[in-house]
mmCIF file with all atom_site columns, C-alpha atoms in Angstrom:
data_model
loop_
_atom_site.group_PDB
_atom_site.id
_atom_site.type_symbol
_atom_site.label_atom_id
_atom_site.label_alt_id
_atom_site.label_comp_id
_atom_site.label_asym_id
_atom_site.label_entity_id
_atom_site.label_seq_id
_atom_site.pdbx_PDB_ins_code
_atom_site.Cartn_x
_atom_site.Cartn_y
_atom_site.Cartn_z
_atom_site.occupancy
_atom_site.B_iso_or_equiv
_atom_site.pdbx_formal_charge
_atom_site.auth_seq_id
_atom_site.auth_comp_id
_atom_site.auth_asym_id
_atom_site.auth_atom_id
_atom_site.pdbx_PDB_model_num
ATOM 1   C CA . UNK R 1 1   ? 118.920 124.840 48.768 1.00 40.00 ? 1   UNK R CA 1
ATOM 2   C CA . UNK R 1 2   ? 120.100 124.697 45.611 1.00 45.00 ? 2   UNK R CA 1
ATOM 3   C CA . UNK R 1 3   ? 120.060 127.977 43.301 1.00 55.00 ? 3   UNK R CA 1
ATOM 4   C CA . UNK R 1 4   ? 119.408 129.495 46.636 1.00 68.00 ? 4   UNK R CA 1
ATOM 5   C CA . UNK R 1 5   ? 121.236 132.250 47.895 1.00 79.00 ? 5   UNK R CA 1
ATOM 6   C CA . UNK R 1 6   ? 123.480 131.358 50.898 1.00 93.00 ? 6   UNK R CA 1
ATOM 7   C CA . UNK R 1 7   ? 123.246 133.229 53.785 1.00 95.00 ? 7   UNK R CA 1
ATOM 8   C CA . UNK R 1 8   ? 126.266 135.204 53.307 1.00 95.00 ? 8   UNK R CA 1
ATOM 9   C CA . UNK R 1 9   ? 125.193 136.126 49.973 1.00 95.00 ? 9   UNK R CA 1
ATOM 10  C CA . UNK R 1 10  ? 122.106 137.327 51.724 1.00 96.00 ? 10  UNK R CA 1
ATOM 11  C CA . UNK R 1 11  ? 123.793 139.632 53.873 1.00 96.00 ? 11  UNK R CA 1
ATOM 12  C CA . UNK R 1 12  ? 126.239 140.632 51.466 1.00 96.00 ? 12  UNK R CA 1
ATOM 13  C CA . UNK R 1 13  ? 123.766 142.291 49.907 1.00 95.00 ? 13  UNK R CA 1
ATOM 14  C CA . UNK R 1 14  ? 121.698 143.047 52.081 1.00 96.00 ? 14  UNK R CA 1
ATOM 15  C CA . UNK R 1 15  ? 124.546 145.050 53.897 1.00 96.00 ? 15  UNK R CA 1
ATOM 16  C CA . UNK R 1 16  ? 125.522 146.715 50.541 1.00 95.00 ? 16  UNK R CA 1
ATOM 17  C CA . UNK R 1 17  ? 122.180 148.319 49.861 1.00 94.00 ? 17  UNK R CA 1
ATOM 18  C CA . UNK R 1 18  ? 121.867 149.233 53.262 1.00 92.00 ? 18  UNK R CA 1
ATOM 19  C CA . UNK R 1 19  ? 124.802 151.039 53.528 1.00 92.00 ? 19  UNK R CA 1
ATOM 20  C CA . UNK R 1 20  ? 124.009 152.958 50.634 1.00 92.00 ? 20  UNK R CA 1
ATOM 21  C CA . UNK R 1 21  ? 120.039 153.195 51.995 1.00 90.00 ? 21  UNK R CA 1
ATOM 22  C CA . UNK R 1 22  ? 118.886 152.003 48.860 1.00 91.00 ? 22  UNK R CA 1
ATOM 23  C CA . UNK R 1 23  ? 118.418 147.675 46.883 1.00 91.00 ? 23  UNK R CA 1
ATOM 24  C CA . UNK R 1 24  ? 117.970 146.085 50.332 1.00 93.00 ? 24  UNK R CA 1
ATOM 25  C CA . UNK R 1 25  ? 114.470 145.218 50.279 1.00 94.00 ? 25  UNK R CA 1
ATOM 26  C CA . UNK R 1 26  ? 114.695 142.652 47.784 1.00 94.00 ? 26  UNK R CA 1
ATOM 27  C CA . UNK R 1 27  ? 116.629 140.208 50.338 1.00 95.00 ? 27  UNK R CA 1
ATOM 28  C CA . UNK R 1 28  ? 114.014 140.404 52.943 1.00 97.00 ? 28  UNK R CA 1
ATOM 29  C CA . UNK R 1 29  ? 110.746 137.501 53.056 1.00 97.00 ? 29  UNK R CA 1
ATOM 30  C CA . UNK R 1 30  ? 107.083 138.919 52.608 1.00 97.00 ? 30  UNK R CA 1
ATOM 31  C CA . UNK R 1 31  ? 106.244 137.332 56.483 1.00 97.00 ? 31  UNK R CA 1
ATOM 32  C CA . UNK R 1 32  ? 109.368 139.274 57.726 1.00 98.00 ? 32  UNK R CA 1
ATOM 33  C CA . UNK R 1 33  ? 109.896 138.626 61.650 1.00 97.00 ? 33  UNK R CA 1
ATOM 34  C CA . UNK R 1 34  ? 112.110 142.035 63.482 1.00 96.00 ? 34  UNK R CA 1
ATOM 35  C CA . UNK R 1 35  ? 112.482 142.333 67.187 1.00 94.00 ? 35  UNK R CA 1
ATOM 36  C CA . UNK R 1 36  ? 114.640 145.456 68.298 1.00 88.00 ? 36  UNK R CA 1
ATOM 37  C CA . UNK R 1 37  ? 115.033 148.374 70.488 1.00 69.00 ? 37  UNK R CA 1
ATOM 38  C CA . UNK R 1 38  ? 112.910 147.421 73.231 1.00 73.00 ? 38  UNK R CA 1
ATOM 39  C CA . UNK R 1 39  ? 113.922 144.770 75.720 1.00 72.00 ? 39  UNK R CA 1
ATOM 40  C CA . UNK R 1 40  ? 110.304 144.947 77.703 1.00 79.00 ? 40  UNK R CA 1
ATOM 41  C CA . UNK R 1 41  ? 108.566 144.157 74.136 1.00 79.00 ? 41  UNK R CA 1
ATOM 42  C CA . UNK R 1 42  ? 109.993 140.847 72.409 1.00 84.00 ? 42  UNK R CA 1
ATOM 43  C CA . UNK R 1 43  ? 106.569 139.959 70.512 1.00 90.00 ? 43  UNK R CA 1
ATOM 44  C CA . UNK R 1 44  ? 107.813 140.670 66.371 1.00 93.00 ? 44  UNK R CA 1
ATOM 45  C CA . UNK R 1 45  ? 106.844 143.342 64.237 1.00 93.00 ? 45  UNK R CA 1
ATOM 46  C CA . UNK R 1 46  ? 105.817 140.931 61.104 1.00 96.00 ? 46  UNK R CA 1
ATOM 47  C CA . UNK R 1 47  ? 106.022 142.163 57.567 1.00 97.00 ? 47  UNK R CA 1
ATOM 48  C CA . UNK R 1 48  ? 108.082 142.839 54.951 1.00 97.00 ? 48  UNK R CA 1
ATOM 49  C CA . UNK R 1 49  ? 106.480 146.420 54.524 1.00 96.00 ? 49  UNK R CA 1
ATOM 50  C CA . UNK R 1 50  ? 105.964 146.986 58.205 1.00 95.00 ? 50  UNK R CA 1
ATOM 51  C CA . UNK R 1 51  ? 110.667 146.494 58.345 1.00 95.00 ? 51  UNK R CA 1
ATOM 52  C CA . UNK R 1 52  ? 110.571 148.908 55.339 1.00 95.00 ? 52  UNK R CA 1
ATOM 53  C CA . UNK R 1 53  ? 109.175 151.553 57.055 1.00 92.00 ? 53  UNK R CA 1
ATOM 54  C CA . UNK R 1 54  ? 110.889 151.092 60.575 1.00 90.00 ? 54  UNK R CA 1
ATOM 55  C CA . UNK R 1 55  ? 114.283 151.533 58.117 1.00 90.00 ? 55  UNK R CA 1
ATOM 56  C CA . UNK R 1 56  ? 113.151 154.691 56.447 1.00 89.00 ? 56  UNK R CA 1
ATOM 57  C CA . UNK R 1 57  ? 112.901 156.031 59.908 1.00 86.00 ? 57  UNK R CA 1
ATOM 58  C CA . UNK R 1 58  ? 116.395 154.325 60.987 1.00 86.00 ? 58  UNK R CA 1
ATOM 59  C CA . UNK R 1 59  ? 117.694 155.468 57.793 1.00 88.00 ? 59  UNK R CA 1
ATOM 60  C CA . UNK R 1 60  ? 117.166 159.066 59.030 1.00 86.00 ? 60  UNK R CA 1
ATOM 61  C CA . UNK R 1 61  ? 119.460 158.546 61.969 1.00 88.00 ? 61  UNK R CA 1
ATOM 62  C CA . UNK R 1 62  ? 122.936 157.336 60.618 1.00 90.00 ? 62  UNK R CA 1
ATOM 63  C CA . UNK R 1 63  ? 125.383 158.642 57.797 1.00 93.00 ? 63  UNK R CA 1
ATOM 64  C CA . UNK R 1 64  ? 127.552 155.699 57.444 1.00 94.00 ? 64  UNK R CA 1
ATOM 65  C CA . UNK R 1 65  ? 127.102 152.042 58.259 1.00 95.00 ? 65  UNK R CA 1
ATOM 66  C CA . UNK R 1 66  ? 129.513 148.745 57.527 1.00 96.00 ? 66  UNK R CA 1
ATOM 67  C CA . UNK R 1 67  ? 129.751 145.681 58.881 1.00 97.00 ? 67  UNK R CA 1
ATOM 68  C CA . UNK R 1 68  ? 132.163 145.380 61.537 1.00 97.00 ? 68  UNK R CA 1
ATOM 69  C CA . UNK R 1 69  ? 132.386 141.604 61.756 1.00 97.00 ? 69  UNK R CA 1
ATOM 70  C CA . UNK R 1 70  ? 129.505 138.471 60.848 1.00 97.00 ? 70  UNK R CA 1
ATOM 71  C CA . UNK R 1 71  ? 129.604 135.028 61.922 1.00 97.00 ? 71  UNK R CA 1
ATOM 72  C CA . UNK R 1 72  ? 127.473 132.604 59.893 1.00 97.00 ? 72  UNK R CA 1
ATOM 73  C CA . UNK R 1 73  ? 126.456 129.202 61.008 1.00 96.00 ? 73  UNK R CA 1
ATOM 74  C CA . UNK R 1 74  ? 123.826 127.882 58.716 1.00 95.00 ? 74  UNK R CA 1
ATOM 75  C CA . UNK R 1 75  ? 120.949 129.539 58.336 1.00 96.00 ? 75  UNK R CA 1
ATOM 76  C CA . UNK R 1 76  ? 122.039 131.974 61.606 1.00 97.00 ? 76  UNK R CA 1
ATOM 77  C CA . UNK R 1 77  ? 124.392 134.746 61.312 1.00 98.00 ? 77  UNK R CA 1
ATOM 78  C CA . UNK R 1 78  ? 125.264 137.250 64.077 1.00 97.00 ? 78  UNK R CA 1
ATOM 79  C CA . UNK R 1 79  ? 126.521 140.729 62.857 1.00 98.00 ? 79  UNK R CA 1
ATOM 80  C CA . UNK R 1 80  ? 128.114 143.666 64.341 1.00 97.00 ? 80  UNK R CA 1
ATOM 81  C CA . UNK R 1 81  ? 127.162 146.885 62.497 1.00 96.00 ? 81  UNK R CA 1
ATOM 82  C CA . UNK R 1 82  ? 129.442 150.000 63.005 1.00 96.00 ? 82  UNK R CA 1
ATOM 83  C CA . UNK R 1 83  ? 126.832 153.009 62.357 1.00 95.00 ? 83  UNK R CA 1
ATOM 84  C CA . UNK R 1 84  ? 127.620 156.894 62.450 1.00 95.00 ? 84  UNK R CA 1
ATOM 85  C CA . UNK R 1 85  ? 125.004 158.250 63.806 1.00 92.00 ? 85  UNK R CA 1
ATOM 86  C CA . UNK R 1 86  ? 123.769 162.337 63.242 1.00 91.00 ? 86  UNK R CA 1
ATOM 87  C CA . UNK R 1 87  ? 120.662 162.841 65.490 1.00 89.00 ? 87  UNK R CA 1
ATOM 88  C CA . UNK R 1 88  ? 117.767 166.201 65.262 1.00 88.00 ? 88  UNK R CA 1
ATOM 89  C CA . UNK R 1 89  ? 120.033 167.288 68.168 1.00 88.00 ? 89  UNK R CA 1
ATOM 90  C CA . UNK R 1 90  ? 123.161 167.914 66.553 1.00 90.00 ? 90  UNK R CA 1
ATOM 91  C CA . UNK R 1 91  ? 124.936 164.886 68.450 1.00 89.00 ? 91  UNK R CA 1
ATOM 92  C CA . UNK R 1 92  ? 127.073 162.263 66.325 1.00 93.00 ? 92  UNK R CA 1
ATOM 93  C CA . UNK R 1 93  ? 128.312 158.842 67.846 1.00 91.00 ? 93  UNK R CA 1
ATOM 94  C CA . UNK R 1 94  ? 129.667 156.062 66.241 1.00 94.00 ? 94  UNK R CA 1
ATOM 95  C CA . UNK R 1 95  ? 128.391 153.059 68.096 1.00 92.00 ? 95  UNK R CA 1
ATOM 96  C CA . UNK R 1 96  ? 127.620 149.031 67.475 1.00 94.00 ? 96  UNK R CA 1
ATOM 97  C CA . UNK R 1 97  ? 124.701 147.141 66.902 1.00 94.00 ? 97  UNK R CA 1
ATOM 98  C CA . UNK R 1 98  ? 124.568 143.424 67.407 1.00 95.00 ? 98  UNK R CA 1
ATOM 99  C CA . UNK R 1 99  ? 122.172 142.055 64.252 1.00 96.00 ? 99  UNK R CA 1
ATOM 100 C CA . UNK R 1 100 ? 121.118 138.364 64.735 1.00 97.00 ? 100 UNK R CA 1
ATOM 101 C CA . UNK R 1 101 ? 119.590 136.648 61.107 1.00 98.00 ? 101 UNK R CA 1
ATOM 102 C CA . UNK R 1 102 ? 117.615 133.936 60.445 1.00 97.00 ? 102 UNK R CA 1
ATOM 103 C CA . UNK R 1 103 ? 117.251 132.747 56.666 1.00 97.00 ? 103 UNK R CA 1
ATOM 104 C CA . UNK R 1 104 ? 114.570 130.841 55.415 1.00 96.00 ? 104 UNK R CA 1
ATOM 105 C CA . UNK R 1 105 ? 113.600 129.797 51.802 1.00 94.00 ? 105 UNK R CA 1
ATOM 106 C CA . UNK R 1 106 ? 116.748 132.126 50.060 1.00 94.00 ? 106 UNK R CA 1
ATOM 107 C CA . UNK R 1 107 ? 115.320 134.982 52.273 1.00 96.00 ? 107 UNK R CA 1
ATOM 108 C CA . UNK R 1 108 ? 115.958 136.718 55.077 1.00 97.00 ? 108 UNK R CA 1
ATOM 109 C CA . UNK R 1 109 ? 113.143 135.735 57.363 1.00 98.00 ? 109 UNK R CA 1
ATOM 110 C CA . UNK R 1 110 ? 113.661 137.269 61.025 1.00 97.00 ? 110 UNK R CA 1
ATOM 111 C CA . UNK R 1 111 ? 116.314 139.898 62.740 1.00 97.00 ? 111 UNK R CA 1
ATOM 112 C CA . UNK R 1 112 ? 116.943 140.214 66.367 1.00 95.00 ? 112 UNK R CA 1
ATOM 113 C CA . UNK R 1 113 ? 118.982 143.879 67.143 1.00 92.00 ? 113 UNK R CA 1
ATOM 114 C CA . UNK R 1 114 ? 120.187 144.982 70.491 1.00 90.00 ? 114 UNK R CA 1
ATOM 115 C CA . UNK R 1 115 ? 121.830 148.154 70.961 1.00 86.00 ? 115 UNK R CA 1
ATOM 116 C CA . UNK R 1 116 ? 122.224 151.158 72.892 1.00 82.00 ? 116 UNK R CA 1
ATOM 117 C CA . UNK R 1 117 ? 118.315 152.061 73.049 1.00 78.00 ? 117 UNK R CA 1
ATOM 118 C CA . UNK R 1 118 ? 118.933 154.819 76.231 1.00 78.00 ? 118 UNK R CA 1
ATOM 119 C CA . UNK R 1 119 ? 121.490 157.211 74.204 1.00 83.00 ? 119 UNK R CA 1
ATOM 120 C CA . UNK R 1 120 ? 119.744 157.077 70.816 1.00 80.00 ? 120 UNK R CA 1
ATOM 121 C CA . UNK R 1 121 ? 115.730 157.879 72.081 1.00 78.00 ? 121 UNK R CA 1
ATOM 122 C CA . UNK R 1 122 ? 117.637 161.066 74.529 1.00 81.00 ? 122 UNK R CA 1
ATOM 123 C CA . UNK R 1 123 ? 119.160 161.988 71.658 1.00 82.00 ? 123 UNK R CA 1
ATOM 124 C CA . UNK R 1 124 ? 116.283 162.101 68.971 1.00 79.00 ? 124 UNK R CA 1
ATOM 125 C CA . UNK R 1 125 ? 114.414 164.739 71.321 1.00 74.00 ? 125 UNK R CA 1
ATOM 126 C CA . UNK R 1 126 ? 115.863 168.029 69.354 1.00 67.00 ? 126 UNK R CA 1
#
């Protein structure tokens, strides 16, 4: 792995782009593997592009993100995201999302994100 980027360098910046919506994309692999927001469906949405625009949608939905804590082991990581959320509504909540990484090839290759799926859909319906 050498002249690779660990996996906390990854996420490091990965985190810091996200937070300020903006640099992020760079970090993530062209065969990009997310699974999130619906426990029923656990077959991946693959693509880098496909993540891209699943985040400019996200994006919409929070004012203020940071990582609340991140455990790496390997090429694994587990984070917990604090987000502020705004929704079409008028309803904020700060809440957590658990963020589970896989790196592969100095890139992040897969996320896994469980959350709070039952408040945020109620609460995108103006």
């Amino acid at each position: 792995m050498e002249n690779q980027a660990t996996t906390r360098q990854l996420l490091e910046i990965y985190y810091k782009g996200f937070a300020e919506k903006a640099n992020w994309e760079s970090m993530i692999a062209d065969d990009f593997e997310y699974i999130g927001g619906d426990m029923n469906n656990t077959t991946p949405i693959v693509g880098k592009q496909a993540y891209i625009e699943i985040i400019k949608r996200f994006s919409q939905r929070f004012e203020a993100m940071s990582v609340k804590e991140m455990i790496i082991e390997g090429d694994k990581a587990s984070v917990i995201g604090n987000y502020d959320f705004q929704f079409p509504n008028g309803f904020k909540i700060n809440g957590n999302v658990s963020e589970n990484w896989t790196v592969k090839n100095g890139k992040l290759q897969s996320l896994t994100l469980y959350f709070d799926t039952l408040t945020f859909m109620a609460n995108l319906k103006p």
